[in-house]
mmCIF file of C-alpha atoms in Angstrom:
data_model
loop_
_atom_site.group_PDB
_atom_site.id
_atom_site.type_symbol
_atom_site.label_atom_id
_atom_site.label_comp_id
_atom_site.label_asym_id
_atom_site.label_seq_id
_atom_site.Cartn_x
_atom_site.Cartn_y
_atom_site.Cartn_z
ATOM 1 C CA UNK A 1 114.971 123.230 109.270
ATOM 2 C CA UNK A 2 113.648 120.464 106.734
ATOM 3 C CA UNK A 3 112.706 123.580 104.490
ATOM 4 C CA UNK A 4 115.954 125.324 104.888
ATOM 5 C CA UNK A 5 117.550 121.954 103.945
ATOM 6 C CA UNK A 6 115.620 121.329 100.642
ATOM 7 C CA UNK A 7 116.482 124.798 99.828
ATOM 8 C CA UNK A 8 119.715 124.605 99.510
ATOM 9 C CA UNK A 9 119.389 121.516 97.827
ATOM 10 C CA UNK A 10 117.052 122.922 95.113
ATOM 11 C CA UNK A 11 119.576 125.632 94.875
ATOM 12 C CA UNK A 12 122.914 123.667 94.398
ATOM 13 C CA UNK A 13 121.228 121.514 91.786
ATOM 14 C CA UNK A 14 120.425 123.986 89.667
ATOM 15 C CA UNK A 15 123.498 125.724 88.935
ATOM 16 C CA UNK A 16 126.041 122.386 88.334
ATOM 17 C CA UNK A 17 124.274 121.236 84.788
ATOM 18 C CA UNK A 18 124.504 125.271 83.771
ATOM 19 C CA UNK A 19 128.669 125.167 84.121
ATOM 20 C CA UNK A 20 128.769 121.901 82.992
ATOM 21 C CA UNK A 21 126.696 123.021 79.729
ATOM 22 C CA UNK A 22 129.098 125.924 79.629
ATOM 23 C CA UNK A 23 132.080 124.057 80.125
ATOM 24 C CA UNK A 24 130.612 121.522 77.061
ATOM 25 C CA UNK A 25 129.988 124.474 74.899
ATOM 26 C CA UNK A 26 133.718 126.183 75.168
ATOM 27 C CA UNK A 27 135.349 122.855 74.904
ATOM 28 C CA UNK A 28 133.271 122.129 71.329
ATOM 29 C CA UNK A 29 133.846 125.567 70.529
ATOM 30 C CA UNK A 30 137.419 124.849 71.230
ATOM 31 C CA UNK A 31 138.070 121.816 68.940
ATOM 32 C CA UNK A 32 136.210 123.071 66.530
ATOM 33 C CA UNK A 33 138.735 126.124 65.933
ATOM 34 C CA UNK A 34 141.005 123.666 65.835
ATOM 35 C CA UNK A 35 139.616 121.541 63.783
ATOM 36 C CA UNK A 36 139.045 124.704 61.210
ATOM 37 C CA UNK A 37 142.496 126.091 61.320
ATOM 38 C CA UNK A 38 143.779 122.732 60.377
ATOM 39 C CA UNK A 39 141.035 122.486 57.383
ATOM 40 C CA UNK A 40 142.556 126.269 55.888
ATOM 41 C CA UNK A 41 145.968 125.296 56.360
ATOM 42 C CA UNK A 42 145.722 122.033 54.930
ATOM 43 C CA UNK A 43 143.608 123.656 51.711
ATOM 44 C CA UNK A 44 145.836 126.802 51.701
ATOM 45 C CA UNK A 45 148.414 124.225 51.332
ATOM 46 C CA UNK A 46 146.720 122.065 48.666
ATOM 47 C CA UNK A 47 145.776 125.577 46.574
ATOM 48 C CA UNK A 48 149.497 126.579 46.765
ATOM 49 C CA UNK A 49 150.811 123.169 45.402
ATOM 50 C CA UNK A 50 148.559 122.868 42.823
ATOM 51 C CA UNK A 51 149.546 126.602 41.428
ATOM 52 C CA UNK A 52 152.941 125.402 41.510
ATOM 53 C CA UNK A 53 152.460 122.229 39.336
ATOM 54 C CA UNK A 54 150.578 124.313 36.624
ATOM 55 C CA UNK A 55 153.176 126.721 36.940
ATOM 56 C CA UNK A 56 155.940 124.246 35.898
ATOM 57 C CA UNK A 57 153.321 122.757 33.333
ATOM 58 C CA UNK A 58 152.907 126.012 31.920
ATOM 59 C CA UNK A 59 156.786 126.311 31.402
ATOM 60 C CA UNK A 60 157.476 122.838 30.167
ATOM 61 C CA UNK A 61 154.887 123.660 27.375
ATOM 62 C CA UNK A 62 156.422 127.241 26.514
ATOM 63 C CA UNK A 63 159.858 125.288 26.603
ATOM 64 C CA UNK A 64 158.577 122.590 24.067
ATOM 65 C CA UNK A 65 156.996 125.324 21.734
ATOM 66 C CA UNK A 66 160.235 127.325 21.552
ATOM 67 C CA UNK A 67 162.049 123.553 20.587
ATOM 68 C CA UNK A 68 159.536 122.869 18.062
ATOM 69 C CA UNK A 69 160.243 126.705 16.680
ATOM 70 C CA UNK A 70 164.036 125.752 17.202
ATOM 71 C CA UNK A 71 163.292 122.675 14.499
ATOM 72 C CA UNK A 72 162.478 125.540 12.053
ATOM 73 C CA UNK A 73 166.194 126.775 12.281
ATOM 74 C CA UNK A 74 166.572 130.170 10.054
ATOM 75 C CA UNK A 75 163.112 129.271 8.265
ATOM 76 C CA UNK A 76 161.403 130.711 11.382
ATOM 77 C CA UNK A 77 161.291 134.578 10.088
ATOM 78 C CA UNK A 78 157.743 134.950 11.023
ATOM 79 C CA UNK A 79 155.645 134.471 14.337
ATOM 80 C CA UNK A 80 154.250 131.085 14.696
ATOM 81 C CA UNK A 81 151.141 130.159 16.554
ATOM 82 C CA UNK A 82 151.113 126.782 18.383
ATOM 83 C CA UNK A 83 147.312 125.613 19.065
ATOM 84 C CA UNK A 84 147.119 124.319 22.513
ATOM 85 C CA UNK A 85 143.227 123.890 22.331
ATOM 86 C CA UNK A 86 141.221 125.168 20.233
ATOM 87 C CA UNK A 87 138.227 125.053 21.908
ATOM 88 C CA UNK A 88 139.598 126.858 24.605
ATOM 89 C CA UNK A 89 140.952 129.519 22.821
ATOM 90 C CA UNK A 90 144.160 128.531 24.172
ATOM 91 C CA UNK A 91 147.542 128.582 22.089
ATOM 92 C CA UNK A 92 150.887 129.525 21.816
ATOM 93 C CA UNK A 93 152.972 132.510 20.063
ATOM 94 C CA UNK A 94 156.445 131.878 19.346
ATOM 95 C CA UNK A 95 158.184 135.039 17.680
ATOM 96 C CA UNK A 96 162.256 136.040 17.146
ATOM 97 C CA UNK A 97 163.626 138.243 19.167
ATOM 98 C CA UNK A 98 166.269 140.126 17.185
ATOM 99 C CA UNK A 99 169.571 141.382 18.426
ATOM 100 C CA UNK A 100 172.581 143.237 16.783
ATOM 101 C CA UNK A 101 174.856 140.452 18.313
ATOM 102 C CA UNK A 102 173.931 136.895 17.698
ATOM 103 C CA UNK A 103 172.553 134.255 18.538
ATOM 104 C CA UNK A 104 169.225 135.643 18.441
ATOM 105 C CA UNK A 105 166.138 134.977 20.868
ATOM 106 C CA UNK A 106 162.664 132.969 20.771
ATOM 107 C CA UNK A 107 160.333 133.980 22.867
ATOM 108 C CA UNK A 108 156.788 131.777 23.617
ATOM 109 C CA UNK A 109 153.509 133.168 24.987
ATOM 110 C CA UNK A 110 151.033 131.262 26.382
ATOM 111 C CA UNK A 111 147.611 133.130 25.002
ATOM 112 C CA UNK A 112 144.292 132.552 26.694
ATOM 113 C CA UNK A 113 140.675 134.112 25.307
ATOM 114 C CA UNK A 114 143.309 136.178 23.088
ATOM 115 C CA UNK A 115 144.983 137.531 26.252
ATOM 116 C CA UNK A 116 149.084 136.829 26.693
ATOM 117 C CA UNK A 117 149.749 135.325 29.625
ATOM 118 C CA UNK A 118 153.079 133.708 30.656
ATOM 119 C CA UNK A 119 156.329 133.923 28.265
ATOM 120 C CA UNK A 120 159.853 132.729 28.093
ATOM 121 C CA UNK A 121 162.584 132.887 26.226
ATOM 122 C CA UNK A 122 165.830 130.975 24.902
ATOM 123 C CA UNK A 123 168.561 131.834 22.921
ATOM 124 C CA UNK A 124 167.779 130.419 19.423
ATOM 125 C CA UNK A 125 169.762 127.472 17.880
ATOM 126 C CA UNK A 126 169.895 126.737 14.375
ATOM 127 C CA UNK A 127 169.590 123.095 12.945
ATOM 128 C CA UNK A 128 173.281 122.541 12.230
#
């Protein structure tokens, strides 16, 4: 009966640190989902503000071109390029955009590595 008893003993041992590993394992497993879908939304989040603030940089700097061009008044008949940096190989195109009715249009491109990018345009004022 001592045997029988130290059996059973031996046998309940053994299997309580194995679930309590198990239970350890799924509840780090656990958090650390968590812990990573926070981390992507929280980036995702970051990534998708900081498109939107060069977005709105990108546009103030088109919309400052096209009042520089505006300066011009009539004398603007050609395109002009705005250098944004040179080094870059980043500038600005501001052309007329002709219509039979007036006022006329400016349009500005943003040109990067002598690919256009982003453009608006404005009706055109003159200097009066």
């Amino acid at each position: 009966m001592i045997l029988t008893h130290a059996r059973r003993r031996i046998h309940r041992r053994h299997p309580l640190p194995i679930r309590r590993g198990l239970a350890a394992m799924g509840l780090v497993l656990a958090l650390a989902l968590l812990v990573g879908t926070f981390a992507i939304a929280t980036g995702g989040r970051a990534t998708q503000s900081r498109r939107h603030d060069l977005h709105h940089q990108s546009v103030a700097l088109l919309e400052s071109a096209i009042r520089t061009a505006q300066t011009l008044g009539d004398e603007l008949e050609s395109d002009l390029r705005l250098p944004v940096d040179e080094d870059a190989g980043v500038w600005i195109d501001v052309k007329v955009i002709t219509s039979s009715e007036p006022p006329n249009q400016i349009e500005a491109t943003l040109v990067r590595n002598n690919r256009p990018g982003m453009s608006i345009r404005r009706l055109q004022r003159g200097n009066s």
